[in-house]
């Protein structure tokens, strides 16, 4: 494929380093860059632009991609192969062509030679150091130092005359360089190690029907390669949302990744679930997103954590009483935070202060202003309190269990008085309770309440979902009715199909007894993702992938949905 067609970044489990194009202003989308993704998504993370040379001429090349090797192939002959020999080292092997790395420098960046023939590139903008290690061939570094930095940094490695081979490695480190033991191993043995590691990951991933093998290969590669090792605020191995440009984890996205892991990799699943609670504020709030360096506290994400925990407990016995004792307090504080700090009018129905708090950033339920009271938030909190009641009972906290049951029942009664119209659920402005007339899929998320709803209420919601409001397309459920004046094909939460809304509705449909529609929804989603990739979201009418093309929560929901279809 052409470089600009490479939608899935090349990386390895545990690594913060990536090779990919950069689809941002001031970067050449037809070139590959070695990137470093610590510190979040505010910058591209590009460290080096990667070129192939013959004499002094840059060569065009196409890309061959496998989980273990990225091949850059020149039509006239010659290639460069890239492999991660560890989570902190990339090896590049050239055959018949030279390698050139051009550093994207900032203030104070410099290149420093060492007596062993290696070079340190000290990147202030990345707050990391990178060691250039020649293994074969002739290394030349052009990095004139002027005043307080290198004027430019260009690294070139030409092939040996006898073998036509050149090889170098790039290691990422913070302060002290420790040589990767795999640098002494052959390139082929490094490739084999990665191949075996990825094969093991696939063996421990949810299986899907054979017709979705292409999607399975994509989903398992994306989830495997998007895990980064513990670092800074990331106290556990963390599955990033993407290694393209969404290089954080968000505090509801992580739940879907945990769900896909719980059956066969329960320890990693628990890490994904708990990682935000490790950074919980004393008030009970969870940050909107995290990376190794920082978290964002300006908004949050919806409290789906009780629903997630219940679902995971149904799939695995791994979550025993010790695990429940670990999470009970944090989940209690997270639940109480909504009632204490997000109920400004004191009516017992918490509010979203911004669309970002709901996860549906620009949903039409926020089209009349903020703050907004919505039935999905109440539903999440009711489920969360039901789960807390169940946990408290298992832990012998009978009085607390009774309190949680009573609070859940009271909130449900208020929710129905507040939002149920007889023809479905509505959203409203907080305080004035002025109705917000919209056609958003968000109003159907309370299907998750299952038996708490009457059969009549379930029927009304299911009818509106499938017939009345034009959400259901050939590919799944649009997040805004396709008949809505606000519908946009690439409107983020105003039209496109998303993995999380699909997963929530599949579970809601099952909770209300419509197993057939849940299965059809799973089939549609798997078919779409198998064809169009693990995109951030999809055009509801065409199925075409939109935005970030290599997303982990999409991959995880694909695996969950596909696994539900096996047999």
XYZ file of C-alpha atoms in Angstrom:
567
model
C 0.000 0.000 0.000
C 0.977 3.635 -0.370
C 2.214 5.378 2.761
C -0.842 7.647 2.956
C -3.058 4.534 2.930
C -1.454 3.206 6.120
C -4.246 3.759 8.636
C -3.041 1.496 11.454
C 0.166 2.606 13.221
C 3.037 0.147 13.561
C 3.940 -0.445 17.192
C 4.267 -3.136 19.856
C 2.632 -4.046 23.153
C 4.100 -1.865 25.906
C 5.759 0.689 23.654
C 5.316 4.459 23.518
C 7.069 4.472 20.123
C 5.220 4.265 16.822
C 5.936 4.337 13.090
C 3.157 5.910 11.038
C 2.252 8.774 8.756
C 1.210 12.002 10.491
C -2.062 13.438 9.251
C -1.539 16.928 10.637
C -0.674 20.334 9.316
C 3.053 20.886 8.644
C 3.665 17.153 8.182
C 3.996 15.188 4.968
C 1.198 12.584 4.968
C 3.091 10.660 2.268
C 6.054 10.060 4.576
C 6.558 7.845 7.586
C 7.625 9.228 10.938
C 9.029 7.615 14.033
C 6.825 9.005 16.780
C 6.769 9.089 20.551
C 3.324 9.294 22.161
C 3.947 10.121 25.795
C 2.246 13.296 26.961
C -1.108 13.004 25.194
C -2.631 14.085 21.907
C -1.813 17.785 21.789
C 1.206 17.125 19.573
C 1.957 14.618 16.844
C 4.902 13.126 18.727
C 6.963 12.988 15.533
C 10.658 12.578 16.360
C 12.196 11.606 13.010
C 11.060 11.703 9.412
C 12.123 8.460 7.754
C 13.510 8.457 4.183
C 15.120 5.861 1.949
C 18.118 7.026 -0.104
C 20.056 6.049 -3.190
C 23.153 8.221 -3.334
C 21.643 11.529 -2.191
C 18.255 10.960 -3.802
C 15.164 10.265 -1.643
C 13.239 7.283 -3.004
C 9.518 6.623 -3.244
C 8.417 3.445 -1.516
C 5.332 1.461 -0.632
C 4.538 -0.206 2.660
C 4.143 -3.867 3.562
C 2.565 -4.392 6.984
C 2.542 -7.340 9.384
C 2.370 -7.293 13.194
C 6.072 -8.138 13.446
C 7.652 -6.292 10.492
C 6.973 -3.066 8.633
C 8.592 -3.208 5.172
C 9.337 -0.125 3.084
C 9.743 -1.383 -0.471
C 11.269 0.487 -3.396
C 9.839 -0.571 -6.776
C 13.225 -0.495 -8.475
C 14.690 -2.706 -5.752
C 15.805 -2.300 -2.172
C 13.891 -2.158 1.082
C 14.015 -1.234 4.743
C 12.488 -3.515 7.370
C 11.429 -2.240 10.789
C 10.906 -4.339 13.916
C 10.472 -3.598 17.628
C 13.183 -5.603 19.363
C 11.726 -4.450 22.703
C 9.101 -1.985 23.875
C 11.753 0.762 23.901
C 13.839 -0.095 20.811
C 13.148 -0.102 17.073
C 15.538 -1.859 14.715
C 15.826 -0.791 11.064
C 17.505 -3.054 8.512
C 18.193 -1.773 4.997
C 18.988 -3.855 1.931
C 20.287 -2.005 -1.123
C 19.227 1.461 0.044
C 20.358 3.927 2.666
C 18.364 5.158 5.667
C 17.962 8.811 6.559
C 16.385 10.102 9.756
C 15.657 13.810 9.937
C 14.922 14.980 13.472
C 12.023 17.343 14.077
C 13.809 19.619 16.491
C 12.710 22.239 18.977
C 14.292 24.504 21.560
C 17.588 23.171 22.976
C 17.431 19.843 21.089
C 20.903 18.534 20.352
C 22.849 15.496 19.163
C 25.782 14.215 21.210
C 28.326 11.537 20.126
C 29.562 8.837 22.500
C 32.881 6.948 22.384
C 31.147 3.679 21.477
C 29.929 5.177 18.168
C 26.358 5.775 19.327
C 24.633 9.151 19.368
C 22.179 10.625 21.867
C 19.422 12.837 20.485
C 18.156 14.877 23.425
C 14.612 16.038 22.574
C 13.372 18.748 24.885
C 10.029 18.943 23.112
C 9.454 15.220 23.731
C 11.122 15.303 27.158
C 12.981 12.117 26.199
C 16.337 10.993 24.886
C 16.821 8.732 21.894
C 19.986 6.685 21.354
C 21.051 6.008 17.754
C 22.955 2.712 17.659
C 24.763 1.629 14.460
C 24.779 -2.159 13.990
C 25.916 -2.487 10.346
C 26.898 -0.045 7.645
C 28.285 3.478 7.765
C 26.650 5.968 10.129
C 26.983 9.719 9.554
C 25.358 12.381 11.731
C 25.095 16.007 10.646
C 24.178 18.072 13.706
C 26.103 21.381 13.916
C 25.769 22.925 17.384
C 25.057 26.658 17.488
C 24.702 28.682 20.726
C 22.342 26.386 22.654
C 21.090 23.665 20.294
C 21.863 21.708 17.165
C 20.971 23.786 14.119
C 19.579 20.640 12.526
C 19.958 16.905 13.060
C 20.261 14.530 10.124
C 21.223 10.878 10.571
C 22.262 8.726 7.657
C 23.181 5.062 7.552
C 24.556 3.703 4.263
C 24.910 0.030 3.391
C 28.137 -1.909 3.618
C 29.766 -2.404 0.217
C 30.393 -6.109 0.811
C 26.889 -7.096 1.958
C 24.631 -4.276 0.720
C 23.146 -4.211 4.255
C 22.811 -1.415 6.796
C 21.239 -1.726 10.227
C 20.671 0.631 13.115
C 18.559 0.811 16.249
C 16.764 3.638 18.034
C 16.204 3.352 21.780
C 13.942 5.565 23.864
C 14.933 6.457 27.437
C 14.446 9.140 30.055
C 17.779 9.798 31.791
C 20.142 6.810 31.709
C 20.575 4.646 28.618
C 20.510 0.886 29.173
C 21.405 -1.153 26.143
C 18.624 -3.459 24.934
C 19.765 -7.084 25.314
C 18.065 -7.942 22.012
C 20.555 -5.727 20.146
C 22.924 -8.678 20.316
C 20.325 -10.970 18.739
C 19.732 -11.334 15.027
C 17.055 -9.287 13.307
C 15.253 -12.524 12.440
C 15.117 -13.665 16.065
C 13.621 -10.298 17.079
C 10.969 -10.724 14.406
C 10.200 -14.230 15.663
C 9.839 -13.012 19.244
C 7.267 -10.381 18.235
C 5.488 -12.890 16.018
C 5.151 -15.316 18.917
C 4.004 -12.601 21.303
C 1.266 -11.430 18.966
C 0.174 -14.995 18.230
C -0.216 -15.554 21.972
C -2.340 -12.380 22.194
C -4.605 -13.633 19.419
C -4.926 -17.008 21.120
C -6.059 -15.174 24.263
C -8.555 -12.926 22.479
C -12.284 -13.479 22.012
C -12.960 -15.635 18.955
C -15.273 -14.480 16.165
C -16.899 -16.307 13.218
C -14.530 -17.137 10.365
C -16.210 -14.698 7.994
C -14.837 -11.889 10.164
C -11.212 -13.077 10.166
C -9.997 -9.855 8.532
C -11.659 -7.826 11.273
C -10.299 -10.171 13.932
C -6.750 -9.640 12.669
C -7.218 -5.862 12.712
C -8.940 -5.755 16.101
C -6.428 -7.988 17.830
C -3.477 -6.105 16.365
C -4.901 -2.723 17.373
C -5.712 -3.802 20.931
C -2.341 -5.543 21.384
C -0.238 -2.763 19.907
C -2.090 0.046 21.748
C -1.127 -1.160 25.217
C 1.599 0.969 26.825
C 3.615 -0.003 29.882
C 3.073 1.671 33.292
C 4.589 5.154 33.319
C 3.861 8.250 35.397
C 0.134 8.577 36.073
C -0.456 5.297 34.267
C -0.033 3.002 37.243
C -0.871 -0.147 35.262
C -0.481 -1.357 31.683
C -2.906 0.883 29.797
C -4.661 0.352 26.492
C -4.655 3.687 24.666
C -7.604 4.526 22.465
C -5.309 4.741 19.457
C -1.688 5.291 18.548
C -2.718 7.538 15.659
C -3.782 10.781 17.322
C -6.196 9.835 20.138
C -3.228 9.007 22.363
C -4.941 9.014 25.756
C -7.397 6.845 27.636
C -10.819 8.293 28.440
C -12.855 7.411 31.509
C -15.554 5.441 29.764
C -13.569 4.144 26.780
C -11.438 2.027 29.127
C -14.539 0.119 30.257
C -15.198 -1.397 26.832
C -11.594 -2.537 26.537
C -11.807 -4.136 29.968
C -14.975 -5.956 28.904
C -13.293 -7.504 25.865
C -10.419 -8.796 28.025
C -12.237 -10.166 31.060
C -12.845 -13.719 29.795
C -9.327 -14.606 28.716
C -7.017 -11.921 30.109
C -8.753 -11.032 33.381
C -5.758 -9.470 35.134
C -5.202 -7.017 32.272
C -8.960 -6.414 32.151
C -8.945 -5.485 35.845
C -6.043 -3.118 35.223
C -8.033 -1.374 32.496
C -11.091 -1.109 34.707
C -9.258 0.213 37.787
C -6.755 2.589 36.205
C -8.967 5.684 36.531
C -9.860 4.864 40.106
C -6.117 4.954 40.864
C -6.278 8.696 40.103
C -9.684 9.399 41.672
C -10.042 12.826 43.269
C -10.875 12.974 46.974
C -14.287 14.384 45.996
C -15.004 11.163 44.130
C -14.597 12.549 40.619
C -12.729 10.719 37.877
C -10.672 12.633 35.287
C -11.985 12.942 31.749
C -8.826 11.407 30.320
C -5.386 10.249 31.362
C -1.995 9.804 29.810
C 1.346 9.189 31.472
C 1.878 12.889 32.155
C -1.488 14.455 32.945
C -5.216 14.088 33.351
C -7.980 16.482 32.355
C -10.399 17.520 35.092
C -12.481 20.110 33.216
C -15.109 17.487 32.444
C -15.717 13.807 33.057
C -17.419 10.842 31.417
C -20.673 9.033 32.281
C -20.814 6.611 35.238
C -21.049 3.373 33.269
C -18.672 1.671 35.679
C -21.363 -0.136 37.658
C -22.904 -1.480 34.461
C -19.432 -2.500 33.250
C -18.601 -4.272 36.498
C -21.894 -6.172 36.455
C -21.284 -7.284 32.865
C -17.735 -8.396 33.649
C -18.880 -10.345 36.710
C -21.358 -12.216 34.513
C -18.510 -13.244 32.203
C -15.840 -14.292 34.690
C -15.343 -15.566 38.232
C -12.054 -13.630 38.431
C -13.745 -10.722 40.209
C -13.916 -12.284 43.672
C -14.700 -10.689 47.032
C -11.163 -9.329 47.371
C -11.559 -7.492 44.070
C -15.011 -6.254 45.088
C -13.632 -4.970 48.387
C -10.942 -3.124 46.416
C -13.433 -1.354 44.145
C -16.408 -0.850 46.503
C -15.163 2.381 48.104
C -14.024 4.048 44.858
C -17.296 3.116 43.097
C -19.285 4.427 46.077
C -17.446 7.774 45.979
C -17.905 8.048 42.191
C -21.652 7.451 42.559
C -22.072 9.931 45.412
C -20.116 12.576 43.501
C -22.901 12.837 40.935
C -25.596 13.381 43.565
C -23.444 15.807 45.592
C -21.845 17.916 42.869
C -24.042 17.450 39.806
C -27.547 18.120 41.117
C -27.674 21.891 41.260
C -31.461 22.120 41.582
C -31.558 19.468 44.321
C -34.289 17.394 42.684
C -32.442 14.080 43.028
C -31.790 13.870 39.288
C -28.108 14.581 38.489
C -27.175 16.628 35.425
C -24.542 16.844 32.726
C -22.821 20.246 32.721
C -21.436 19.725 29.227
C -21.830 17.283 26.370
C -18.336 15.951 27.070
C -19.560 14.724 30.479
C -22.026 12.424 28.721
C -19.448 11.021 26.296
C -21.782 12.183 23.490
C -19.867 15.439 23.128
C -22.048 17.363 20.651
C -25.301 15.425 21.004
C -28.463 17.345 20.193
C -29.679 16.921 23.781
C -27.340 19.859 24.514
C -28.755 22.020 21.718
C -30.775 24.245 24.082
C -27.973 24.931 26.528
C -26.594 23.534 29.769
C -26.850 21.998 32.325
C -29.045 19.171 31.056
C -30.847 16.353 32.839
C -31.014 13.180 30.738
C -32.488 9.707 31.331
C -29.315 7.847 30.398
C -27.421 9.388 33.329
C -30.147 8.402 35.772
C -30.200 4.888 34.302
C -26.429 4.502 34.716
C -26.619 5.641 38.336
C -29.554 3.345 39.138
C -27.626 0.372 37.753
C -24.517 1.495 39.632
C -26.450 1.659 42.911
C -27.974 -1.777 42.238
C -24.448 -3.115 41.722
C -23.212 -1.441 44.907
C -26.115 -3.055 46.770
C -25.089 -6.447 45.424
C -21.422 -5.909 46.307
C -22.299 -4.694 49.818
C -24.389 -7.812 50.401
C -21.552 -10.084 49.253
C -19.143 -8.267 51.565
C -21.491 -8.619 54.551
C -22.478 -4.937 54.595
C -26.226 -5.645 54.893
C -27.294 -2.189 56.106
C -25.352 -0.485 53.315
C -26.867 -2.904 50.813
C -30.364 -1.898 51.943
C -29.486 1.796 51.639
C -28.220 1.333 48.077
C -31.347 -0.621 47.102
C -33.571 2.099 48.542
C -31.618 4.860 46.806
C -31.773 3.019 43.484
C -35.541 2.554 43.802
C -36.073 6.185 44.768
C -33.966 7.430 41.867
C -35.875 5.184 39.469
C -39.213 6.603 40.667
C -37.932 10.164 40.245
C -36.506 9.302 36.833
C -39.834 8.022 35.553
C -41.707 11.052 36.904
C -39.072 13.319 35.421
C -38.464 11.898 31.948
C -41.189 9.434 30.909
C -43.753 10.993 28.566
C -45.829 7.947 27.733
C -44.309 7.957 24.258
C -40.702 7.578 25.367
C -38.075 9.419 27.358
C -37.251 13.110 27.090
C -34.321 15.277 28.177
C -34.738 18.655 29.843
C -32.830 21.653 31.063
C -31.926 21.472 34.727
C -33.819 23.740 37.114
C -36.501 24.978 34.659
C -37.095 21.414 33.386
C -37.959 22.821 29.981
C -38.184 19.825 27.591
C -35.556 19.474 24.870
C -37.224 18.075 21.760
C -34.598 16.091 19.899
C -34.188 12.811 18.029
C -31.064 11.528 19.742
C -30.311 7.853 20.285
C -29.149 8.787 23.787
C -32.810 8.761 24.904
C -32.966 4.983 24.289
C -30.015 4.022 26.492
C -32.374 3.397 29.480
C -33.280 0.100 27.802
C -30.404 -1.080 30.002
C -32.825 -0.970 32.937
C -34.531 -4.086 31.588
C -37.075 -5.465 34.041
C -37.293 -2.186 35.929
C -39.279 -0.966 32.904
C -42.833 -2.222 32.339
C -43.516 -4.330 29.261
C -45.422 -1.356 27.826
C -42.441 0.965 28.334
C -40.104 -1.567 26.750
C -42.446 -1.896 23.765
C -42.655 1.880 23.292
C -38.867 2.228 23.358
C -38.249 -0.718 21.051
C -40.839 0.534 18.578
C -39.312 4.012 18.536
C -35.853 2.566 18.149
C -36.713 0.338 15.214
C -39.644 2.046 13.503
C -40.736 5.485 14.554
C -37.619 7.603 14.729
C -35.474 6.250 11.893
C -32.385 5.227 13.849
C -31.947 1.752 12.416
C -29.937 1.556 9.177
C -28.338 -1.291 7.247
C -25.264 -0.856 9.456
C -26.692 -0.264 12.909
C -28.135 2.495 15.038
C -27.423 6.107 14.045
C -26.762 8.379 17.017
C -29.180 10.952 15.575
C -32.237 10.013 13.575
C -31.476 10.110 9.865
C -34.700 12.159 9.513
C -33.527 14.780 11.996
C -32.655 18.258 10.688
C -29.525 17.964 12.845
C -28.348 14.698 11.259
C -24.886 14.918 9.716
C -23.120 11.992 7.980
C -19.843 12.927 9.708
C -21.434 14.763 12.615
C -19.647 12.981 15.461
C -22.538 12.262 17.886
C -25.124 13.729 15.514
C -25.461 10.785 13.190
C -22.556 8.321 12.971
C -22.670 4.826 14.431
C -20.358 4.366 17.406
C -19.079 1.241 19.144
C -20.074 2.275 22.702
C -23.664 3.182 21.832
C -23.919 -0.080 19.896
C -22.620 -2.088 22.868
C -24.937 -0.329 25.332
C -27.947 -0.935 23.090
C -27.054 -4.577 22.453
C -27.020 -5.118 26.198
C -30.203 -3.084 26.630
C -31.996 -5.109 23.963
C -30.995 -8.334 25.722
C -32.143 -6.893 29.062
C -35.566 -6.240 27.494
C -35.752 -9.691 25.935
C -35.180 -8.805 22.278
C -32.349 -11.268 21.711
C -32.987 -11.398 17.960
C -32.494 -7.665 17.458
C -29.415 -7.709 19.691
C -27.944 -10.461 17.504
C -28.798 -8.633 14.270
C -27.165 -5.498 15.685
C -24.022 -7.499 16.483
C -23.985 -8.943 12.964
C -24.349 -5.522 11.350
C -21.588 -4.018 13.461
C -19.186 -6.885 12.776
C -19.884 -6.801 9.052
C -19.314 -3.044 8.927
C -16.104 -3.089 10.987
C -14.780 -6.091 9.078
C -15.193 -4.158 5.820
C -14.344 -0.605 6.846
C -11.887 -1.100 9.681
C -11.881 -0.348 13.403
C -12.730 3.328 12.972
C -13.633 5.796 15.705
C -17.154 5.946 14.232
C -19.000 5.194 10.994
C -21.274 6.840 8.454
C -24.664 5.452 9.447
C -25.933 5.232 5.869
C -22.858 3.929 4.020
C -20.904 2.200 6.806
C -17.737 4.073 5.827
C -15.198 4.504 8.644
C -14.765 8.044 9.982
C -12.179 9.961 12.037
C -9.401 7.951 13.717
C -9.185 4.700 11.719
C -7.603 2.475 14.395
C -9.600 2.680 17.626
C -9.427 0.229 20.506
C -12.968 0.518 21.857
C -14.249 -0.213 18.369
C -11.929 -3.217 18.211
C -13.100 -4.404 21.626
C -16.795 -4.074 20.804
C -16.164 -5.891 17.506
C -14.594 -8.778 19.430
C -17.422 -8.853 21.997
C -20.116 -8.679 19.320
C -18.370 -11.246 17.140
C -17.881 -13.606 20.051
C -21.607 -13.420 20.820
C -22.228 -14.816 17.326
C -19.919 -17.819 17.650
C -21.931 -21.022 17.536
